[in-house]
Tab-separated table of N, CA and C in Angstrom:
chain	number	residue	atom	x	y	z
J	1	MET	N	-33.306	-78.708	24.678
J	1	MET	CA	-33.824	-77.985	23.532
J	1	MET	C	-34.009	-76.516	23.920
J	2	THR	N	-33.454	-75.636	23.102
J	2	THR	CA	-33.620	-74.213	23.366
J	2	THR	C	-34.488	-73.595	22.289
J	3	VAL	N	-35.297	-72.691	22.716
J	3	VAL	CA	-36.188	-72.003	21.796
J	3	VAL	C	-35.823	-70.528	21.806
J	4	GLN	N	-35.535	-70.026	20.634
J	4	GLN	CA	-35.230	-68.608	20.528
J	4	GLN	C	-36.492	-67.873	20.108
J	5	THR	N	-36.760	-66.831	20.811
J	5	THR	CA	-37.908	-66.012	20.441
J	5	THR	C	-37.411	-64.666	19.969
J	6	GLU	N	-38.102	-64.140	19.031
J	6	GLU	CA	-37.743	-62.831	18.487
J	6	GLU	C	-38.447	-61.772	19.316
J	7	THR	N	-37.667	-60.824	19.799
J	7	THR	CA	-38.259	-59.733	20.557
J	7	THR	C	-38.231	-58.479	19.705
J	8	THR	N	-39.293	-57.777	19.761
J	8	THR	CA	-39.343	-56.512	19.028
J	8	THR	C	-39.420	-55.381	20.025
J	9	THR	N	-38.721	-54.335	19.705
J	9	THR	CA	-38.770	-53.164	20.571
J	9	THR	C	-39.547	-52.081	19.856
J	10	THR	N	-40.481	-51.542	20.546
J	10	THR	CA	-41.248	-50.434	19.989
J	10	THR	C	-40.976	-49.201	20.824
J	11	THR	N	-40.825	-48.111	20.150
J	11	THR	CA	-40.573	-46.856	20.828
J	11	THR	C	-41.900	-46.157	21.075
J	12	THR	N	-42.190	-45.921	22.312
J	12	THR	CA	-43.420	-45.201	22.615
J	12	THR	C	-43.163	-43.718	22.448
J	13	THR	N	-44.236	-42.981	22.358
J	13	THR	CA	-44.116	-41.541	22.145
J	13	THR	C	-43.343	-40.873	23.271
J	14	THR	N	-43.563	-41.299	24.518
J	14	THR	CA	-42.845	-40.671	25.624
J	14	THR	C	-41.364	-41.011	25.595
J	15	ASP	N	-41.018	-42.215	25.111
J	15	ASP	CA	-39.615	-42.597	25.018
J	15	ASP	C	-38.870	-41.787	23.969
J	16	ILE	N	-39.537	-41.427	22.905
J	16	ILE	CA	-38.848	-40.723	21.816
J	16	ILE	C	-38.408	-39.325	22.246
J	17	TYR	N	-39.091	-38.748	23.214
J	17	TYR	CA	-38.682	-37.429	23.695
J	17	TYR	C	-37.422	-37.509	24.549
J	18	SER	N	-37.033	-38.704	24.945
J	18	SER	CA	-35.783	-38.859	25.686
J	18	SER	C	-34.644	-39.300	24.768
J	19	ALA	N	-34.914	-39.441	23.473
J	19	ALA	CA	-33.863	-39.763	22.494
J	19	ALA	C	-32.877	-38.597	22.443
J	20	PRO	N	-31.590	-38.884	22.323
J	20	PRO	CA	-30.576	-37.809	22.363
J	20	PRO	C	-30.823	-36.683	21.361
J	21	PHE	N	-31.175	-37.022	20.122
J	21	PHE	CA	-31.371	-35.965	19.132
J	21	PHE	C	-32.583	-35.096	19.470
J	22	ILE	N	-33.689	-35.709	19.845
J	22	ILE	CA	-34.901	-34.939	20.171
J	22	ILE	C	-34.643	-34.052	21.388
J	23	LYS	N	-33.952	-34.579	22.394
J	23	LYS	CA	-33.623	-33.766	23.569
J	23	LYS	C	-32.782	-32.565	23.171
J	24	GLU	N	-31.832	-32.785	22.267
J	24	GLU	CA	-30.964	-31.686	21.833
J	24	GLU	C	-31.727	-30.672	20.991
J	25	LEU	N	-32.655	-31.136	20.169
J	25	LEU	CA	-33.481	-30.225	19.379
J	25	LEU	C	-34.339	-29.356	20.293
J	26	ILE	N	-34.914	-29.956	21.311
J	26	ILE	CA	-35.725	-29.199	22.271
J	26	ILE	C	-34.858	-28.170	22.986
J	27	ARG	N	-33.646	-28.574	23.385
J	27	ARG	CA	-32.726	-27.631	24.037
J	27	ARG	C	-32.362	-26.482	23.103
J	28	ALA	N	-32.146	-26.792	21.815
J	28	ALA	CA	-31.788	-25.756	20.847
J	28	ALA	C	-32.921	-24.749	20.685
J	29	VAL	N	-34.152	-25.234	20.629
J	29	VAL	CA	-35.307	-24.340	20.506
J	29	VAL	C	-35.435	-23.486	21.754
J	30	GLN	N	-35.310	-24.104	22.923
J	30	GLN	CA	-35.436	-23.351	24.172
J	30	GLN	C	-34.319	-22.328	24.338
J	31	ALA	N	-33.133	-22.628	23.817
J	31	ALA	CA	-32.006	-21.697	23.936
J	31	ALA	C	-32.234	-20.422	23.131
J	32	GLN	N	-33.042	-20.491	22.074
J	32	GLN	CA	-33.323	-19.319	21.246
J	32	GLN	C	-34.419	-18.433	21.832
J	33	ASP	N	-35.011	-18.874	22.905
J	33	ASP	CA	-36.147	-18.185	23.508
J	33	ASP	C	-35.662	-17.225	24.588
J	34	SER	N	-35.445	-15.971	24.226
J	34	SER	CA	-34.909	-15.005	25.187
J	34	SER	C	-35.919	-14.566	26.240
J	35	TYR	N	-37.206	-14.824	26.014
J	35	TYR	CA	-38.224	-14.423	26.979
J	35	TYR	C	-38.696	-15.564	27.870
J	36	GLY	N	-38.225	-16.765	27.651
J	36	GLY	CA	-38.578	-17.892	28.508
J	36	GLY	C	-39.949	-18.488	28.256
J	37	VAL	N	-40.556	-18.203	27.118
J	37	VAL	CA	-41.890	-18.708	26.807
J	37	VAL	C	-41.875	-20.232	26.662
J	38	TYR	N	-40.843	-20.758	25.983
J	38	TYR	CA	-40.798	-22.196	25.699
J	38	TYR	C	-40.495	-23.046	26.928
J	39	LYS	N	-40.011	-22.451	27.992
J	39	LYS	CA	-39.690	-23.231	29.189
J	39	LYS	C	-40.930	-23.878	29.798
J	40	SER	N	-42.072	-23.263	29.614
J	40	SER	CA	-43.305	-23.833	30.157
J	40	SER	C	-44.019	-24.750	29.160
J	41	TRP	N	-43.516	-24.822	27.937
J	41	TRP	CA	-44.141	-25.656	26.911
J	41	TRP	C	-43.722	-27.106	27.073
J	42	SER	N	-44.602	-27.999	26.709
J	42	SER	CA	-44.295	-29.427	26.732
J	42	SER	C	-43.389	-29.765	25.539
J	43	PRO	N	-42.637	-30.866	25.623
J	43	PRO	CA	-41.808	-31.269	24.477
J	43	PRO	C	-42.637	-31.480	23.210
J	44	GLU	N	-43.854	-31.993	23.366
J	44	GLU	CA	-44.721	-32.226	22.207
J	44	GLU	C	-45.022	-30.927	21.474
J	45	LEU	N	-45.274	-29.880	22.232
J	45	LEU	CA	-45.602	-28.583	21.651
J	45	LEU	C	-44.377	-27.941	20.986
J	46	ILE	N	-43.213	-28.162	21.564
J	46	ILE	CA	-41.993	-27.569	21.015
J	46	ILE	C	-41.638	-28.176	19.660
J	47	VAL	N	-41.778	-29.506	19.516
J	47	VAL	CA	-41.391	-30.146	18.252
J	47	VAL	C	-42.536	-30.208	17.241
J	48	LYS	N	-43.717	-29.792	17.632
J	48	LYS	CA	-44.876	-29.857	16.734
J	48	LYS	C	-44.654	-29.161	15.385
J	49	PRO	N	-43.999	-28.002	15.304
J	49	PRO	CA	-43.794	-27.367	13.997
J	49	PRO	C	-42.929	-28.187	13.034
J	50	TYR	N	-42.164	-29.135	13.545
J	50	TYR	CA	-41.326	-29.978	12.693
J	50	TYR	C	-42.104	-31.121	12.047
J	51	ILE	N	-43.322	-31.367	12.509
J	51	ILE	CA	-44.142	-32.454	11.987
J	51	ILE	C	-45.154	-31.861	11.008
J	52	VAL	N	-44.992	-32.225	9.732
J	52	VAL	CA	-45.850	-31.703	8.668
J	52	VAL	C	-46.295	-32.896	7.822
J	53	SER	N	-47.588	-33.123	7.762
J	53	SER	CA	-48.097	-34.259	6.984
J	53	SER	C	-47.908	-33.996	5.486
J	54	LYS	N	-48.020	-35.067	4.698
J	54	LYS	CA	-47.886	-34.924	3.247
J	54	LYS	C	-48.950	-33.987	2.695
J	55	GLN	N	-50.149	-34.069	3.238
J	55	GLN	CA	-51.235	-33.206	2.785
J	55	GLN	C	-50.929	-31.746	3.130
J	56	GLU	N	-50.424	-31.498	4.327
J	56	GLU	CA	-50.065	-30.132	4.715
J	56	GLU	C	-48.937	-29.584	3.833
J	57	LYS	N	-47.962	-30.454	3.499
J	57	LYS	CA	-46.866	-30.016	2.632
J	57	LYS	C	-47.373	-29.594	1.264
J	58	ARG	N	-48.336	-30.360	0.730
J	58	ARG	CA	-48.892	-30.030	-0.585
J	58	ARG	C	-49.592	-28.675	-0.573
J	59	GLN	N	-50.123	-28.285	0.573
J	59	GLN	CA	-50.847	-27.022	0.672
J	59	GLN	C	-49.923	-25.820	0.820
J	60	ILE	N	-48.654	-26.050	1.141
J	60	ILE	CA	-47.696	-24.948	1.289
J	60	ILE	C	-47.162	-24.581	-0.086
J	61	SER	N	-47.332	-23.342	-0.452
J	61	SER	CA	-46.901	-22.874	-1.767
J	61	SER	C	-45.387	-22.710	-1.811
J	62	THR	N	-44.799	-23.143	-2.909
J	62	THR	CA	-43.361	-22.917	-3.106
J	62	THR	C	-43.111	-21.656	-3.931
J	63	GLU	N	-44.174	-20.964	-4.273
J	63	GLU	CA	-44.064	-19.725	-5.045
J	63	GLU	C	-43.645	-18.553	-4.150
J	64	ASN	N	-43.890	-18.669	-2.846
J	64	ASN	CA	-43.599	-17.580	-1.915
J	64	ASN	C	-42.185	-17.696	-1.369
J	65	GLU	N	-41.736	-16.617	-0.749
J	65	GLU	CA	-40.454	-16.614	-0.047
J	65	GLU	C	-40.523	-17.610	1.108
J	66	VAL	N	-39.365	-18.059	1.559
J	66	VAL	CA	-39.310	-18.960	2.707
J	66	VAL	C	-39.613	-18.149	3.961
J	67	ASP	N	-40.558	-18.633	4.732
J	67	ASP	CA	-40.979	-17.990	5.969
J	67	ASP	C	-39.808	-17.924	6.956
J	68	PRO	N	-39.597	-16.790	7.642
J	68	PRO	CA	-38.499	-16.690	8.618
J	68	PRO	C	-38.571	-17.747	9.724
J	69	MET	N	-39.768	-18.144	10.117
J	69	MET	CA	-39.902	-19.186	11.138
J	69	MET	C	-39.431	-20.537	10.599
J	70	THR	N	-39.683	-20.800	9.333
J	70	THR	CA	-39.216	-22.039	8.711
J	70	THR	C	-37.698	-22.033	8.618
J	71	LEU	N	-37.120	-20.898	8.242
J	71	LEU	CA	-35.660	-20.780	8.203
J	71	LEU	C	-35.058	-21.038	9.585
J	72	ALA	N	-35.696	-20.509	10.611
J	72	ALA	CA	-35.215	-20.719	11.982
J	72	ALA	C	-35.298	-22.195	12.367
J	73	ARG	N	-36.391	-22.870	11.976
J	73	ARG	CA	-36.531	-24.302	12.280
J	73	ARG	C	-35.448	-25.114	11.586
J	74	ILE	N	-35.143	-24.781	10.344
J	74	ILE	CA	-34.092	-25.491	9.608
J	74	ILE	C	-32.750	-25.312	10.314
J	75	LYS	N	-32.443	-24.077	10.676
J	75	LYS	CA	-31.172	-23.801	11.350
J	75	LYS	C	-31.091	-24.533	12.685
J	76	LEU	N	-32.172	-24.541	13.450
J	76	LEU	CA	-32.162	-25.235	14.743
J	76	LEU	C	-32.015	-26.744	14.579
J	77	PHE	N	-32.613	-27.303	13.523
J	77	PHE	CA	-32.486	-28.730	13.253
J	77	PHE	C	-31.020	-29.096	13.030
J	78	TYR	N	-30.335	-28.348	12.183
J	78	TYR	CA	-28.933	-28.644	11.900
J	78	TYR	C	-28.024	-28.262	13.065
J	79	ASN	N	-28.386	-27.255	13.847
J	79	ASN	CA	-27.629	-26.938	15.057
J	79	ASN	C	-27.700	-28.094	16.051
J	80	ALA	N	-28.868	-28.731	16.161
J	80	ALA	CA	-29.023	-29.872	17.066
J	80	ALA	C	-28.156	-31.042	16.597
J	81	ILE	N	-28.090	-31.254	15.288
J	81	ILE	CA	-27.215	-32.307	14.746
J	81	ILE	C	-25.763	-31.997	15.101
J	82	ALA	N	-25.348	-30.753	14.892
J	82	ALA	CA	-23.973	-30.351	15.192
J	82	ALA	C	-23.654	-30.537	16.673
J	83	THR	N	-24.590	-30.202	17.530
J	83	THR	CA	-24.365	-30.349	18.966
J	83	THR	C	-24.241	-31.811	19.361
J	84	CYS	N	-25.058	-32.677	18.770
J	84	CYS	CA	-24.945	-34.116	19.046
J	84	CYS	C	-23.556	-34.628	18.648
J	85	ILE	N	-23.056	-34.152	17.522
J	85	ILE	CA	-21.718	-34.561	17.070
J	85	ILE	C	-20.654	-34.023	18.029
J	86	GLU	N	-20.802	-32.773	18.446
J	86	GLU	CA	-19.856	-32.169	19.386
J	86	GLU	C	-19.783	-32.949	20.691
J	87	LEU	N	-20.939	-33.333	21.210
J	87	LEU	CA	-20.975	-34.048	22.486
J	87	LEU	C	-20.263	-35.394	22.418
J	88	GLU	N	-20.322	-36.052	21.281
J	88	GLU	CA	-19.691	-37.365	21.133
J	88	GLU	C	-18.207	-37.276	20.790
J	89	THR	N	-17.797	-36.223	20.092
J	89	THR	CA	-16.430	-36.168	19.561
J	89	THR	C	-15.531	-35.143	20.238
J	90	ASN	N	-16.097	-34.253	21.024
J	90	ASN	CA	-15.341	-33.159	21.648
J	90	ASN	C	-14.659	-32.262	20.616
J	91	GLN	N	-15.256	-32.140	19.451
J	91	GLN	CA	-14.771	-31.246	18.403
J	91	GLN	C	-15.828	-30.165	18.172
J	92	ILE	N	-15.382	-28.943	17.920
J	92	ILE	CA	-16.308	-27.840	17.713
J	92	ILE	C	-16.823	-27.870	16.273
J	93	MET	N	-18.137	-27.841	16.115
J	93	MET	CA	-18.788	-27.865	14.806
J	93	MET	C	-19.274	-26.463	14.450
J	94	GLN	N	-19.326	-26.208	13.162
J	94	GLN	CA	-19.892	-24.973	12.632
J	94	GLN	C	-21.034	-25.335	11.702
J	95	VAL	N	-22.089	-24.531	11.700
J	95	VAL	CA	-23.249	-24.778	10.843
J	95	VAL	C	-23.421	-23.591	9.904
J	96	VAL	N	-23.571	-23.893	8.624
J	96	VAL	CA	-23.846	-22.854	7.631
J	96	VAL	C	-25.111	-23.272	6.881
J	97	ILE	N	-26.083	-22.383	6.855
J	97	ILE	CA	-27.321	-22.604	6.115
J	97	ILE	C	-27.401	-21.488	5.079
J	98	SER	N	-27.533	-21.865	3.839
J	98	SER	CA	-27.674	-20.884	2.768
J	98	SER	C	-28.869	-21.299	1.917
J	99	ILE	N	-29.916	-20.484	1.984
J	99	ILE	CA	-31.141	-20.773	1.229
J	99	ILE	C	-31.545	-19.511	0.480
J	100	ASN	N	-31.765	-19.637	-0.830
J	100	ASN	CA	-32.179	-18.469	-1.596
J	100	ASN	C	-33.684	-18.220	-1.428
J	101	HIS	N	-34.168	-17.162	-2.044
J	101	HIS	CA	-35.572	-16.777	-1.883
J	101	HIS	C	-36.544	-17.794	-2.472
J	102	GLU	N	-36.053	-18.674	-3.348
J	102	GLU	CA	-36.917	-19.690	-3.954
J	102	GLU	C	-36.992	-20.973	-3.126
J	103	GLY	N	-36.197	-21.058	-2.061
J	103	GLY	CA	-36.243	-22.228	-1.196
J	103	GLY	C	-35.212	-23.294	-1.504
J	104	PHE	N	-34.211	-22.954	-2.298
J	104	PHE	CA	-33.146	-23.901	-2.633
J	104	PHE	C	-31.866	-23.476	-1.937
J	105	GLY	N	-31.076	-24.446	-1.522
J	105	GLY	CA	-29.815	-24.094	-0.886
J	105	GLY	C	-29.107	-25.281	-0.285
J	106	TRP	N	-28.268	-24.987	0.729
J	106	TRP	CA	-27.421	-25.971	1.369
J	106	TRP	C	-27.511	-25.867	2.874
J	107	ALA	N	-27.297	-26.985	3.520
J	107	ALA	CA	-27.066	-27.027	4.956
J	107	ALA	C	-25.748	-27.766	5.135
J	108	LEU	N	-24.788	-27.108	5.768
J	108	LEU	CA	-23.457	-27.676	5.952
J	108	LEU	C	-23.092	-27.670	7.428
J	109	VAL	N	-22.519	-28.769	7.881
J	109	VAL	CA	-21.943	-28.848	9.219
J	109	VAL	C	-20.497	-29.258	9.001
J	110	PHE	N	-19.569	-28.458	9.535
J	110	PHE	CA	-18.170	-28.778	9.335
J	110	PHE	C	-17.367	-28.540	10.597
J	111	CYS	N	-16.177	-29.158	10.599
J	111	CYS	CA	-15.257	-29.060	11.723
J	111	CYS	C	-13.863	-28.899	11.129
J	112	GLY	N	-13.225	-27.777	11.387
J	112	GLY	CA	-11.941	-27.523	10.742
J	112	GLY	C	-12.151	-27.498	9.237
J	113	ARG	N	-11.455	-28.365	8.522
J	113	ARG	CA	-11.628	-28.469	7.069
J	113	ARG	C	-12.452	-29.683	6.666
J	114	LEU	N	-13.007	-30.373	7.653
J	114	LEU	CA	-13.788	-31.575	7.382
J	114	LEU	C	-15.271	-31.242	7.263
J	115	LEU	N	-15.833	-31.551	6.117
J	115	LEU	CA	-17.265	-31.372	5.903
J	115	LEU	C	-17.966	-32.612	6.454
J	116	VAL	N	-18.693	-32.440	7.535
J	116	VAL	CA	-19.269	-33.555	8.277
J	116	VAL	C	-20.667	-33.898	7.777
J	117	VAL	N	-21.484	-32.890	7.519
J	117	VAL	CA	-22.837	-33.080	6.996
J	117	VAL	C	-23.036	-32.092	5.862
J	118	SER	N	-23.557	-32.575	4.752
J	118	SER	CA	-23.854	-31.718	3.608
J	118	SER	C	-25.204	-32.142	3.045
J	119	ARG	N	-26.157	-31.244	3.063
J	119	ARG	CA	-27.487	-31.546	2.535
J	119	ARG	C	-27.917	-30.454	1.575
J	120	THR	N	-28.428	-30.885	0.437
J	120	THR	CA	-29.054	-29.963	-0.491
J	120	THR	C	-30.486	-29.771	-0.034
J	121	LEU	N	-30.931	-28.538	0.008
J	121	LEU	CA	-32.299	-28.245	0.435
J	121	LEU	C	-33.116	-27.799	-0.771
J	122	ARG	N	-34.244	-28.441	-0.947
J	122	ARG	CA	-35.190	-28.088	-2.010
J	122	ARG	C	-36.521	-27.766	-1.346
J	123	ASP	N	-37.222	-26.812	-1.905
J	123	ASP	CA	-38.539	-26.441	-1.383
J	123	ASP	C	-38.502	-26.280	0.139
J	124	ALA	N	-37.609	-25.440	0.592
J	124	ALA	CA	-37.442	-25.228	2.034
J	124	ALA	C	-38.731	-24.740	2.690
J	125	GLN	N	-39.620	-24.170	1.901
J	125	GLN	CA	-40.906	-23.726	2.443
J	125	GLN	C	-41.654	-24.904	3.079
J	126	ARG	N	-41.392	-26.119	2.579
J	126	ARG	CA	-42.105	-27.320	3.032
J	126	ARG	C	-41.280	-28.164	3.995
J	127	PHE	N	-40.275	-27.571	4.632
J	127	PHE	CA	-39.404	-28.321	5.534
J	127	PHE	C	-40.204	-28.904	6.689
J	128	GLY	N	-40.025	-30.168	6.912
J	128	GLY	CA	-40.684	-30.858	8.012
J	128	GLY	C	-40.654	-32.353	7.784
J	129	PHE	N	-41.136	-33.094	8.746
J	129	PHE	CA	-41.124	-34.550	8.717
J	129	PHE	C	-42.536	-35.057	8.954
J	130	THR	N	-42.851	-36.196	8.360
J	130	THR	CA	-44.224	-36.713	8.441
J	130	THR	C	-44.556	-37.282	9.815
J	131	SER	N	-43.543	-37.598	10.612
J	131	SER	CA	-43.812	-38.115	11.960
J	131	SER	C	-42.646	-37.774	12.878
J	132	LEU	N	-42.907	-37.882	14.154
J	132	LEU	CA	-41.878	-37.643	15.154
J	132	LEU	C	-40.753	-38.666	15.018
J	133	GLU	N	-41.109	-39.898	14.696
J	133	GLU	CA	-40.121	-40.954	14.518
J	133	GLU	C	-39.192	-40.655	13.342
J	134	LYS	N	-39.753	-40.124	12.251
J	134	LYS	CA	-38.925	-39.786	11.084
J	134	LYS	C	-38.005	-38.610	11.400
J	135	LEU	N	-38.487	-37.653	12.182
J	135	LEU	CA	-37.657	-36.533	12.623
J	135	LEU	C	-36.473	-37.057	13.422
J	136	GLU	N	-36.746	-37.938	14.366
J	136	GLU	CA	-35.699	-38.491	15.211
J	136	GLU	C	-34.739	-39.359	14.402
J	137	ASP	N	-35.280	-40.189	13.513
J	137	ASP	CA	-34.438	-41.056	12.682
J	137	ASP	C	-33.489	-40.253	11.806
J	138	GLU	N	-34.011	-39.231	11.150
J	138	GLU	CA	-33.190	-38.425	10.247
J	138	GLU	C	-32.097	-37.682	11.013
J	139	GLY	N	-32.451	-37.089	12.140
J	139	GLY	CA	-31.460	-36.386	12.948
J	139	GLY	C	-30.390	-37.316	13.478
J	140	GLU	N	-30.808	-38.463	13.999
J	140	GLU	CA	-29.860	-39.455	14.523
J	140	GLU	C	-28.955	-39.987	13.416
J	141	LYS	N	-29.542	-40.263	12.258
J	141	LYS	CA	-28.771	-40.808	11.138
J	141	LYS	C	-27.672	-39.831	10.712
J	142	MET	N	-28.017	-38.551	10.584
J	142	MET	CA	-27.019	-37.561	10.177
J	142	MET	C	-25.959	-37.366	11.261
J	143	ALA	N	-26.388	-37.364	12.523
J	143	ALA	CA	-25.437	-37.199	13.623
J	143	ALA	C	-24.474	-38.382	13.687
J	144	LYS	N	-24.983	-39.603	13.552
J	144	LYS	CA	-24.111	-40.786	13.599
J	144	LYS	C	-23.124	-40.792	12.440
J	145	ALA	N	-23.592	-40.424	11.253
J	145	ALA	CA	-22.692	-40.361	10.097
J	145	ALA	C	-21.608	-39.307	10.331
J	146	GLY	N	-21.992	-38.188	10.913
J	146	GLY	CA	-21.026	-37.135	11.223
J	146	GLY	C	-20.017	-37.572	12.268
J	147	ILE	N	-20.471	-38.281	13.285
J	147	ILE	CA	-19.580	-38.782	14.334
J	147	ILE	C	-18.561	-39.756	13.734
J	148	GLU	N	-19.023	-40.624	12.853
J	148	GLU	CA	-18.111	-41.574	12.206
J	148	GLU	C	-17.048	-40.852	11.388
J	149	LEU	N	-17.451	-39.823	10.647
J	149	LEU	CA	-16.482	-39.060	9.854
J	149	LEU	C	-15.452	-38.366	10.731
J	150	VAL	N	-15.922	-37.735	11.804
J	150	VAL	CA	-15.003	-37.025	12.697
J	150	VAL	C	-14.036	-38.008	13.336
J	151	ASN	N	-14.524	-39.144	13.793
J	151	ASN	CA	-13.642	-40.138	14.407
J	151	ASN	C	-12.635	-40.706	13.405
J	152	LYS	N	-13.033	-40.827	12.155
J	152	LYS	CA	-12.146	-41.382	11.134
J	152	LYS	C	-11.087	-40.368	10.690
J	153	TYR	N	-11.462	-39.079	10.641
J	153	TYR	CA	-10.562	-38.045	10.122
J	153	TYR	C	-10.304	-36.948	11.151
J	154	LYS	N	-9.960	-37.316	12.375
J	154	LYS	CA	-9.739	-36.334	13.430
J	154	LYS	C	-8.668	-35.301	13.066
J	155	GLU	N	-7.646	-35.744	12.346
J	155	GLU	CA	-6.547	-34.827	12.007
J	155	GLU	C	-7.019	-33.708	11.082
J	156	VAL	N	-8.031	-33.964	10.235
J	156	VAL	CA	-8.558	-32.935	9.349
J	156	VAL	C	-9.343	-31.895	10.144
J	157	CYS	N	-9.950	-32.314	11.239
J	157	CYS	CA	-10.699	-31.374	12.086
J	157	CYS	C	-9.774	-30.345	12.719
J	158	LYS	N	-8.522	-30.703	12.881
J	158	LYS	CA	-7.565	-29.807	13.556
J	158	LYS	C	-6.891	-28.831	12.611
J	159	LEU	N	-7.178	-28.941	11.304
J	159	LEU	CA	-6.555	-28.037	10.325
J	159	LEU	C	-7.271	-26.711	10.279
């Protein structure tokens, strides 16, 4: 008689910082730091601006222009996705972020003529994720979808 037991895997907070997308996001943030300030920061401190609770989001006004730091965080998020795709596919990705003063726009990741990731951005002033796990899940999900597209349509990437 065999008994099958269900095992559940839980991701601890320290494990999530070793996830490929989170590692790449941290690298992207550190790469933008020309003075080396972020090199001494912990991973928790580096990704902290990406975590915004629902209550904090409600307090951010959408009547104002999008903060330059928020725009930078959005660009770094999509750059990290593009880099994850590049590492898996050996194809060069390009990132285009276009957001108007009201906080609406697009985030595009493409390779050659292939549009790999396309996201409509609304209320960019409130960009962020409710938890570190959601940040990692969303980044990984977009990167995996992009990798699948590139692998399926490699010839379009070369155009």
